[in-house]
C-alpha atoms as one frame of an Amber mdcrd trajectory, in Angstrom:
protein
   0.043   0.044  -0.229   1.602   3.348  -1.278   1.440   6.495   0.838  -1.047
   8.074  -1.554  -3.647   5.137  -0.980  -2.853   5.074   2.810  -3.581   9.097
   2.885  -7.129   8.417   1.155  -7.984   5.805   3.668  -7.476   8.375   6.385
  -9.788  11.024   5.180 -12.808   9.721   7.211 -10.609  10.079  10.432  -9.970
  13.865   9.677 -13.954  14.194   9.118 -14.473  12.528  12.672 -12.008  14.573
  14.513 -13.013  17.951  12.213  -9.417  18.681  11.201  -7.843  18.281   7.975
  -4.014  17.971   7.911  -1.964  20.369   5.807   1.038  18.010   6.243  -0.507
  14.469   5.454   2.940  12.857   6.088   2.678  13.935   9.583  -0.884  12.534
  10.011   0.179   9.054   8.537   3.321   8.730  10.561   1.210   9.138  13.697
  -0.889   6.149  12.842   2.020   3.755  11.953   2.395   1.374  14.753   6.003
   0.774  15.924   5.556  -2.809  14.580   5.010  -1.648  11.198   7.401   1.243
  10.962  10.759   0.728   8.899  12.468   3.526  10.891  15.147   3.008  13.150
  13.549   5.569  15.465   9.527   5.182  15.300   7.962   8.670  14.511   4.738
   7.350  16.421   6.806   7.040  19.409   8.273  10.455  19.196   4.851  11.909
  18.332   3.323  10.007  21.344   6.176  11.604  23.577   4.840  15.068  22.378
   1.304  14.206  22.457   1.557  13.274  26.047   2.833  16.471  27.157   0.325
  18.572  24.863  -2.668  16.506  26.344  -1.325  17.006  29.947  -1.131  20.959
  29.226  -4.641  20.922  27.653  -6.409  19.393  30.373  -4.582  21.080  33.170
  -5.395  24.226  31.710  -8.987  23.390  31.037  -9.533  22.369  34.356  -7.798
  25.196  35.899 -10.091  27.613  33.940 -13.208  25.473  34.299 -13.125  24.953
  37.951 -11.866  27.941  39.682 -13.183  26.975  43.201 -11.337  23.663  43.107
  -8.569  22.769  45.532  -5.392  21.346  43.966  -5.862  17.739  45.234  -9.401
  17.768  43.550  -8.042  19.172  40.368  -5.448  16.523  40.476  -7.763  13.470
  40.985  -9.701  14.605  37.873  -6.621  15.265  35.770  -5.374  11.699  36.581
  -8.510  10.378  35.391  -8.663  12.293  32.297  -5.138  11.794  31.026  -4.759
   8.071  32.109  -4.166   5.526  29.526  -7.848   3.824  29.750  -9.356   7.139
  29.362  -7.172   7.934  25.942  -8.251   4.489  25.086 -12.060   5.230  25.433
 -11.451   8.387  23.254  -9.627   6.321  20.681 -12.625   3.913  20.417 -14.976
   6.840  20.501 -13.593   8.057  17.142 -13.054   4.538  15.755  -9.132   5.024
  15.784  -8.528   1.255  15.668 -10.248   1.333  11.957  -7.090   3.617  11.063
  -4.119   2.261  12.715  -1.451   0.848  10.762  -0.121  -2.416  12.307   2.825
  -4.415  11.460   2.308  -8.441  10.522   3.784  -9.293  14.027   0.322  -7.882
  15.382  -2.860  -9.863  15.184  -5.257  -7.384  13.710  -7.941  -9.901  13.896
  -8.019  -9.777  17.905  -9.126  -6.510  19.674  -6.363  -3.863  19.547  -5.007
  -3.494  23.107  -5.829  -0.568  25.415  -2.218   0.379  25.393  -1.936   0.515
  21.621  -4.967   2.678  21.314  -3.823   4.979  24.051  -0.498   5.665  22.553
  -1.921   6.168  19.153  -4.438   8.626  20.603  -1.530  10.531  22.199   0.419
  10.564  18.750  -2.322  11.778  16.847  -2.522  14.674  19.482   1.213  15.187
  18.866   0.713  15.160  15.238  -1.919  17.789  15.159  -0.127  20.175  17.411
   2.997  19.709  14.912   0.419  20.685  12.163  -1.441  23.546  13.561  -0.910
  25.415  16.949  -1.865  24.983  20.449  -5.146  26.660  20.329  -6.512  24.526
  17.310  -5.210  21.285  19.099  -7.079  22.330  22.471 -10.235  23.028  20.533
 -10.108  19.213  19.187  -9.127  17.806  22.379 -11.621  19.391  24.533 -14.401
  18.584  21.913 -13.413  15.039  22.241 -12.956  14.745  26.077 -15.727  17.144
  26.843 -18.602  14.632  27.548 -16.141  12.627  30.049 -15.135  16.204  31.641
 -18.796  16.984  32.413 -19.780  13.767  33.622 -17.146  14.067  36.223 -18.644
  17.408  37.551 -20.849  15.725  39.945 -18.509  13.233  40.985 -16.418  13.875
  44.318 -14.910  10.476  44.243 -13.718   9.092  41.176 -12.898   5.815  42.400
 -16.470   4.616  42.574 -19.117   2.114  40.723 -20.594   5.256  38.923 -17.131
   5.924  37.404 -16.362   2.373  36.683 -20.035   1.993  34.886 -19.201   5.272
  33.143 -16.031   3.799  31.563 -17.585   0.671  30.711 -20.409   2.284  28.707
 -17.946   4.638  26.754 -15.852   1.762  25.869 -19.048   0.319  24.339 -19.768
   3.299  22.380 -23.101   3.957  24.231 -24.339   7.356  25.648 -23.822   8.014
  29.275 -25.916   6.318  31.836 -28.977   8.443  32.903 -29.828   8.509  36.535
 -33.385   9.393  37.603 -34.890   9.759  41.305 -38.079   7.405  41.281 -39.220
   8.147  44.955 -38.212   9.896  48.250 -39.893   8.087  51.297 -39.472   8.110
  55.269 -38.962  10.897  57.694 -36.944  14.132  56.997 -34.304  12.807  59.728
 -34.166   9.214  57.893 -34.930   9.574  54.267 -34.984   6.565  51.496 -34.244
   7.295  48.049 -35.189   5.034  45.145 -32.851   5.736  41.971 -33.102   4.195
  38.753 -30.015   4.078  36.081 -30.722   3.609  32.241 -28.515   2.595  29.303
 -29.389   2.050  26.011 -29.852  -1.775  25.193 -30.698  -2.776  28.855 -33.737
  -2.573  31.207 -33.504   0.104  33.948 -32.240  -0.726  37.361 -33.394   0.599
  40.654 -31.725   0.468  43.844 -32.472   2.055  47.368 -30.204   4.221  49.478
 -30.261   6.766  52.458 -29.020   9.311  50.071 -29.418  10.110  46.334 -25.495
   9.322  45.973 -26.036   6.205  47.583 -28.637   5.005  45.995 -26.978   5.833
  42.434 -23.565   4.010  43.473 -25.964   0.818  44.448 -27.728   1.193  41.064
 -24.297   1.480  39.214 -23.191  -1.641  41.091 -26.064  -3.577  39.847 -25.986
  -2.397  36.290 -22.133  -3.378  36.202 -22.703  -6.832  37.304 -25.565  -7.013
  34.590 -23.244  -5.744  31.793 -20.626  -8.056  33.009 -22.795 -11.207  32.828
 -23.745 -10.631  29.526
């Protein structure tokens, strides 16, 4: 496959990320996995190095601006979640990046591409966009891709809970984020009981009861996670 054919095959990805590369070679190199590279030093790995730093700066700045009242520790929790490998892999799946990665013969393309490869290529793509454009353009693209996850974390004080696990699972399945709805409130003011339902496309809604809305939501998320895992 020559470079022209490869570049033509990548046009749909440009449409997905809403960015047209000026230098198509940069675009192409960022998607050639190390296993398929003929270079002694892989361009993809160099782009990944740059993209990792650019992503970190973009997310740091966005969190700093978006949440002026959050303490450093809370910002750090959100930051760590948003730049971690599994989140990058989720974004990669969101834009169908696995359909455009160029792998070597040593990689079995018939099997699900590993999270690490998806994450690395996602960062490499960000690095390539940055080199081809500028910081502001790259930030606009990154935030458009990450915004749904950033917004979903706004109501989460603890990122290590069933709701976050369910969210990650659902995004990896390319479904819409879970919807939590208050079904009923019972009991006395000093001892209330909340019933919450969680809904996900393709699954029956699940209900759970808790002494607070947050507790009920977590229990509902746990139940839904078990149902999805048993599928």
